[in-house]
Structures are given as structure tokens and as C-alpha cells.
XYZ file of C-alpha atoms in Angstrom:
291
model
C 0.000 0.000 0.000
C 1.246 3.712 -0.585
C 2.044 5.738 2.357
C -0.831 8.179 2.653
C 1.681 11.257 2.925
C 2.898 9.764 -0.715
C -0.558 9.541 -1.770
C -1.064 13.453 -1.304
C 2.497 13.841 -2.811
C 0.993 12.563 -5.761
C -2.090 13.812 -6.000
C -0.230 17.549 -5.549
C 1.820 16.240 -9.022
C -1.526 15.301 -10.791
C -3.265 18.588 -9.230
C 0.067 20.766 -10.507
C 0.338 19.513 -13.808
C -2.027 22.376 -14.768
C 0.807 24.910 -13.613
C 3.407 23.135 -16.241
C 0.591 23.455 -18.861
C 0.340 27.418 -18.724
C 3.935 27.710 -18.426
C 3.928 25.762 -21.457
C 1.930 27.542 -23.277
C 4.716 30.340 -22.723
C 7.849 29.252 -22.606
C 9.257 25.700 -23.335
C 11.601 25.748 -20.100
C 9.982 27.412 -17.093
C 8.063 26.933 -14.138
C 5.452 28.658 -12.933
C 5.328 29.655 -9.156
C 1.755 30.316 -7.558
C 1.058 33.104 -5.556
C -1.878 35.352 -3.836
C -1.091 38.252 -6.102
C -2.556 39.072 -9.378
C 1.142 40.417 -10.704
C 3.667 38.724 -8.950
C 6.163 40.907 -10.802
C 7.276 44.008 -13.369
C 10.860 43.341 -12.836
C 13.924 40.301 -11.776
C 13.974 42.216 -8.680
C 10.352 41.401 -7.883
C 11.341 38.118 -7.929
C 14.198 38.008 -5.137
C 11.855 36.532 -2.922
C 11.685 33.054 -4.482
C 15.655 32.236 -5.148
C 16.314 30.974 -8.644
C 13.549 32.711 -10.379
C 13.183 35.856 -12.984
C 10.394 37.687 -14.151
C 8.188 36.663 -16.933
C 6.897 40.155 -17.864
C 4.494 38.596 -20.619
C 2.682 37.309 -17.723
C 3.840 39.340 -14.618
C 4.621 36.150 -13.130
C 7.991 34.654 -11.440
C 9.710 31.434 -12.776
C 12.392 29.454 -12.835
C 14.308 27.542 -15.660
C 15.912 28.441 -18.383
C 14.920 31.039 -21.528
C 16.007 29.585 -24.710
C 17.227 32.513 -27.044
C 16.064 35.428 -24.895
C 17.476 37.223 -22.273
C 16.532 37.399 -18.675
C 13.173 39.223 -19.384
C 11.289 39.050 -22.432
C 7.378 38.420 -23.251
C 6.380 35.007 -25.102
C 5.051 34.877 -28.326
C 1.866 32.358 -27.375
C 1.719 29.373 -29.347
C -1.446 27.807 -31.077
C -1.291 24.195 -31.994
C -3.321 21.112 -30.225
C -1.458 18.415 -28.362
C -1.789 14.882 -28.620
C -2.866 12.012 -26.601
C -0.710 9.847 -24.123
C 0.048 6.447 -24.648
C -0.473 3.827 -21.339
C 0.378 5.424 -18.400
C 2.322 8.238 -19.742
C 0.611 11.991 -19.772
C 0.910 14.992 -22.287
C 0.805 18.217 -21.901
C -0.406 20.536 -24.473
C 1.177 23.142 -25.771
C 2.672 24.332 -29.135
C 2.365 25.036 -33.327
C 1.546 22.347 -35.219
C 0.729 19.026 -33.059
C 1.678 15.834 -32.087
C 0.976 12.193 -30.892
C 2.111 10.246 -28.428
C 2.674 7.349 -26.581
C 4.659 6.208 -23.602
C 5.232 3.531 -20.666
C 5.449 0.415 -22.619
C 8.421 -2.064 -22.453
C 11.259 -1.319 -25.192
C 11.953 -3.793 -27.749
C 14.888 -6.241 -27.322
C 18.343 -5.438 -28.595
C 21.390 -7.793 -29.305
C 23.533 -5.971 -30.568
C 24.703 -2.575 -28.902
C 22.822 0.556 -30.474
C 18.902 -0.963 -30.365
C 16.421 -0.312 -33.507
C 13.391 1.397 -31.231
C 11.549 1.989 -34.580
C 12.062 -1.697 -35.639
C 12.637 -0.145 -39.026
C 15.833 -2.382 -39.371
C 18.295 0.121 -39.331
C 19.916 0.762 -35.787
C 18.852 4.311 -33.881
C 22.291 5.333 -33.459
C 22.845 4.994 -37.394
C 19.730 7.648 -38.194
C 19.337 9.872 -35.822
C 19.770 13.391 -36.413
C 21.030 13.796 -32.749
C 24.750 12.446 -32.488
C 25.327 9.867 -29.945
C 22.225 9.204 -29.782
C 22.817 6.277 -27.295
C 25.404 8.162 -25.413
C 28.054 5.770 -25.952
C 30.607 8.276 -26.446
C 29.547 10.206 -23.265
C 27.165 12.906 -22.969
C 28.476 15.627 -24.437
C 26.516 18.286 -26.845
C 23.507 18.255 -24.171
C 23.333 21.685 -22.295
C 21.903 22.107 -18.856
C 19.444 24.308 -17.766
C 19.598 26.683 -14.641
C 20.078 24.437 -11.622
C 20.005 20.760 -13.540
C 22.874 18.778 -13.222
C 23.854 16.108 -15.727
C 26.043 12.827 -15.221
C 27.075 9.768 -17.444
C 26.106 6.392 -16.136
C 26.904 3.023 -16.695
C 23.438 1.981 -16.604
C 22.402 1.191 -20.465
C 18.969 1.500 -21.546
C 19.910 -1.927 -22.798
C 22.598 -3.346 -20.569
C 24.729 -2.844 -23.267
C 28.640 -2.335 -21.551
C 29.782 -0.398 -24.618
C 27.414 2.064 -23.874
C 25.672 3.873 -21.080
C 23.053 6.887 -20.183
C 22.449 10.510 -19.391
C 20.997 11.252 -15.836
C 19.781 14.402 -14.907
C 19.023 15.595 -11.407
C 16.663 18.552 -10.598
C 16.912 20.421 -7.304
C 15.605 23.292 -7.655
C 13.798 23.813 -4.825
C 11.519 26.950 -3.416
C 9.417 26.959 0.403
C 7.546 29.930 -0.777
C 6.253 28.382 -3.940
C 3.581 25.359 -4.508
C 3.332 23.974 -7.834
C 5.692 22.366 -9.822
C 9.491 23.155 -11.267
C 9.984 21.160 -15.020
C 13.799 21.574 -16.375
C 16.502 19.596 -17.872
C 18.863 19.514 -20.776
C 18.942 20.626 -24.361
C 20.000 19.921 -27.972
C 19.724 21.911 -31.046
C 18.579 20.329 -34.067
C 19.796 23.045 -36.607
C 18.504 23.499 -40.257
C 15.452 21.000 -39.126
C 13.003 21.779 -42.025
C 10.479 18.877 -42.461
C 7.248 18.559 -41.602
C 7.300 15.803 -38.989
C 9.461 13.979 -37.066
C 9.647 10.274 -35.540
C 10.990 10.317 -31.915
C 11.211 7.275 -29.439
C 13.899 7.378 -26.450
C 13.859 5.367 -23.620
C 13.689 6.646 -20.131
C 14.118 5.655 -16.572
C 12.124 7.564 -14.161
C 13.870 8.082 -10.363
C 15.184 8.464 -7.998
C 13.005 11.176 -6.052
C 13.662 12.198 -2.341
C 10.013 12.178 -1.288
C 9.466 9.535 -4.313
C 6.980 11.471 -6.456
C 8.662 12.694 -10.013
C 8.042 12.533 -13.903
C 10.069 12.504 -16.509
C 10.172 12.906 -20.317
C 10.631 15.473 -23.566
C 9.394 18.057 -25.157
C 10.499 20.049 -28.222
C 10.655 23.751 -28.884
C 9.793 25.092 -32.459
C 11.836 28.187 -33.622
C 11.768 29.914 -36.934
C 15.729 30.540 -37.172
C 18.350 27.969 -38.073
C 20.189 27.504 -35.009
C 17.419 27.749 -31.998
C 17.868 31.403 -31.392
C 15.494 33.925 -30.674
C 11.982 33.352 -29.474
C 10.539 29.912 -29.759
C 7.402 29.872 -32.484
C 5.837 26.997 -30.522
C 6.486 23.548 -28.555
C 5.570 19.840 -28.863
C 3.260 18.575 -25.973
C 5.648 17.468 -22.861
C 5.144 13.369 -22.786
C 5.575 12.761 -19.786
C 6.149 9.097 -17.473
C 5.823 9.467 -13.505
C 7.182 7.230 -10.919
C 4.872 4.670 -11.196
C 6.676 3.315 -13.944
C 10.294 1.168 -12.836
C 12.641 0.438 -15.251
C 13.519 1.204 -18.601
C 10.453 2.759 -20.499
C 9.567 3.749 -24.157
C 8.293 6.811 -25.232
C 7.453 7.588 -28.553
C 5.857 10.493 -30.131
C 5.487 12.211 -33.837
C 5.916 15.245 -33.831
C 5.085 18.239 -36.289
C 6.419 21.327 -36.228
C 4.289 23.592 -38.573
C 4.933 26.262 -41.261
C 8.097 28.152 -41.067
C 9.582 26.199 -38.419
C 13.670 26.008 -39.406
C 15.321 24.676 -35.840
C 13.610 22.242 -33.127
C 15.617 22.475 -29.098
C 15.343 18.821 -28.020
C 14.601 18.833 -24.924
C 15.107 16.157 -21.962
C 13.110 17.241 -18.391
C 12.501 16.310 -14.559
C 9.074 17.381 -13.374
C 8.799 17.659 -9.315
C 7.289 19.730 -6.869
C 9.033 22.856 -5.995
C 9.150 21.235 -2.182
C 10.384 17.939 -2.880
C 14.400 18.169 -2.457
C 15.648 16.502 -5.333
C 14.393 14.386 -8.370
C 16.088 12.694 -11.060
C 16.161 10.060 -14.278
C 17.721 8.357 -17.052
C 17.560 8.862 -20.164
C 18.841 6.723 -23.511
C 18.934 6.293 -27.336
C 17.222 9.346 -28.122
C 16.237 8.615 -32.125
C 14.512 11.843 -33.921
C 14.729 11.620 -37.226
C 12.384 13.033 -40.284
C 9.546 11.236 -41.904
């Protein structure tokens, strides 16, 4: 049976998800912190009461995570598109141009031989993908941490493959003042990404959590220039798996950008409540590739 204080844990999680919805809908990489006032802020220095945070002007709220292409204050150009639906056990949250589908929690397929074929198209992920290293054999270089994350190489193999390993991320970012929840992680640009829609699967391990309640999973950001710079268009819903799920899981999503999108910022993400200490997961053989 689950502890009863876990129970509440988790229902806060469920409850909160709303709060990484709207700050969704804004920005592909921030966290919204709730508060009595109807303007929590004008300027950064409104914000020195909850550490870690800056000021969303757009919104005249406080947040914390990191602002792809902008600087430390900026408003959000609001995005349009519908999200898709979650596969067993795994949730998405809507948000973004264009759309999506999803589907997450199952069991990945078998591999024998080192970099697996999550598409069972018969060519091997790490062969296709448009991200290099896809199954972070060589390390985990190329991934860049947002404010706060921190990001390790492990041994542990999506696969048990001992050629290869993983990338864990750990999120402890952490407020008193704040309820809701705090959603960051790593990114990747994919520059010069012009098609219509993409093919993802990765496989993720959700855990550990201090207080054991955390999710896990990616999202994408849609951006008009080549490289990821300047103000994100839209975003791909945020599939997400929580800790319900042990072990190695597979996620899989299409996704499609829309009109005029030129770069997509991959991007890997721990979900937890701003009280819980610390939350973390695995992640491995991240396959995007064009349709």
C-alpha cells in the first residue's frame, strides 16, 4: 500500500500539472510559481523573494528555468497548436504550433547488438538519428543544462549494453515559498530541421526522487531561425512518465512542427514539486529523425 503522505504527494503532481501546462503555453523551459497576487512581478527584482527565479513580464509572473534565445526578461510569443494524446500510463501536456501524438510507458523492444532499432525499421537508432550519440556511448556531451540541472554519465544502459551507457539528470531546484511544480533539464539543437514531422522514441528511466513522487520525459521547442535562437514559435506537448513506472520505459511520439519552423531544441526534463528536495532520471537512445 502507498504511504498516505505519498498519496497526497501525488495527487499535488496530478493537481500541478495544470501549472506546467500554462507555463507551457509560454515558454518551453519554465516553471510557474503560484502566488496570492494578481502580478507577482514588473521586474527580476520582484522576484528576489523566491531564489532561482526571474520575471516573466508577458505574464507578470515569477519562474524558474531556463529562456532559450532570450534574455533574462522578455514576453512570449503564445503558441497555437493542439497536443496529442498519451500512450499507457504516460501523460501529455499541451502546448505548441503544429501538433503531435504520443505514446509512452510500454516495455522497449529487445536489442542484441549494442545501439537498439526502437523503430524496428531495421536500421539501428544510433545509425539515423539526427542527434549524435544518440545512445550516449561516447559520453554525454553536446547536451546543455538548464539553470540548476545537473547532468552525469552512467553506466546503466537503456539496454545493458557495456559499450554504452546513459544521461541522468538531477533537478533540485527547490523553493518553500512556492507550490506547484518546477519542469527543467537539458537541451539539444537540431539546426537546419526543415520537415514537416518527425519520428521520436527514447527510452527513459524515471527516479530516484527524495520524497518519491517525479516525472520525466521530452518536449520540443519550435523556432523559426536555423540555429534555436530567438523566441521559440511553438512547442511539442511534454510526454511525460511518472514514478509509477520502474525500469527502462519507451516513449514515442510524432511530432510536427508547422509552417516556417527552421530549428527544433530537443529537450530532456525532470518534473517535481518545488518542495520535494531533489528528483532525477535516465535517459537513452534518443532517435529523432524526419519522416
Amino acid at each position: 500500500m502507498v504511504p498516505a503522505s505519498q498519496q497526497v504527494r501525488a495527487g499535488k503532481l496530478i493537481r500541478a500539472a495544470v501549472v506546467v501546462a500554462m507555463a507551457a503555453l509560454s515558454w518551453p523551459a519554465c516553471s510557474l510559481l503560484l502566488h496570492d497576487d494578481a502580478t507577482q512581478c514588473h521586474t527580476n527584482d520582484d522576484c528576489a523573494r523566491f531564489p532561482g527565479t526571474l520575471c516573466d513580464q508577458g505574464q507578470g509572473i515569477c519562474v524558474t528555468g531556463f529562456f532559450p534565445g532570450t534574455g533574462a526578461q522578455g514576453g512570449a510569443r503564445s503558441p497555437t497548436g493542439s497536443g496529442g494524446t498519451g500512450g499507457e500510463m504516460g501523460r501529455t501536456v499541451a502546448g505548441g504550433r503544429g501538433g503531435s501524438a504520443a505514446g509512452a510507458g510500454g516495455m522497449p523492444p529487445p536489442s542484441s547488438d549494442g545501439c537498439p532499432d526502437l523503430d524496428g525499421n531495421g536500421v539501428r537508432d544510433c545509425l539515423e538519428s539526427l542527434i549524435p550519440n544518440a545512445d550516449f556511448a561516447a559520453g554525454i556531451g553536446g547536451w546543455t543544462s538548464e539553470t540548476g540541472i545537473t547532468q552525469s554519465f552512467s553506466s546503466s544502459d537503456g539496454k545493458g549494453d557495456p559499450r554504452s551507457g546513459s544521461l541522468v539528470l538531477t533537478n533540485p531546484i527547490q523553493s518553500t515559498m512556492a507550490t506547484g511544480l518546477t519542469m527543467a533539464g537539458v537541451t539539444y539543437c537540431l539546426r537546419d530541421a526543415t520537415a514537416s514531422s518527425y519520428d521520436v522514441y527514447l527510452e527513459v528511466a524515471v527516479g530516484p526522487a527524495s520524497d518519491g513522487v517525479v516525472q520525466a520525459g521530452i518536449t520540443f521547442g519550435f523556432y523559426d531561425a536555423a540555429d534555436c535562437s530567438g523566441m521559440p514559435s511553438g512547442m511539442a506537448p511534454t510526454t511525460l512518465l511518472d514514478q509509477t513506472l520502474t525500469g527502462w520505459r519507451l516513449v514515442q511520439e510524432i511530432i510536427r512542427p508547422g509552417q516556417g519552423t527552421h530549428s527544433l531544441l530537443v529537450r530532456l526534463v525532470v518534473v517535481k514539486p518545488f518542495d520535494e528536495t531533489s528528483a532525477g532520471a535516465s535517459f537513452d537512445n534518443v532517435l529523432v529523425r524526419a519522416r
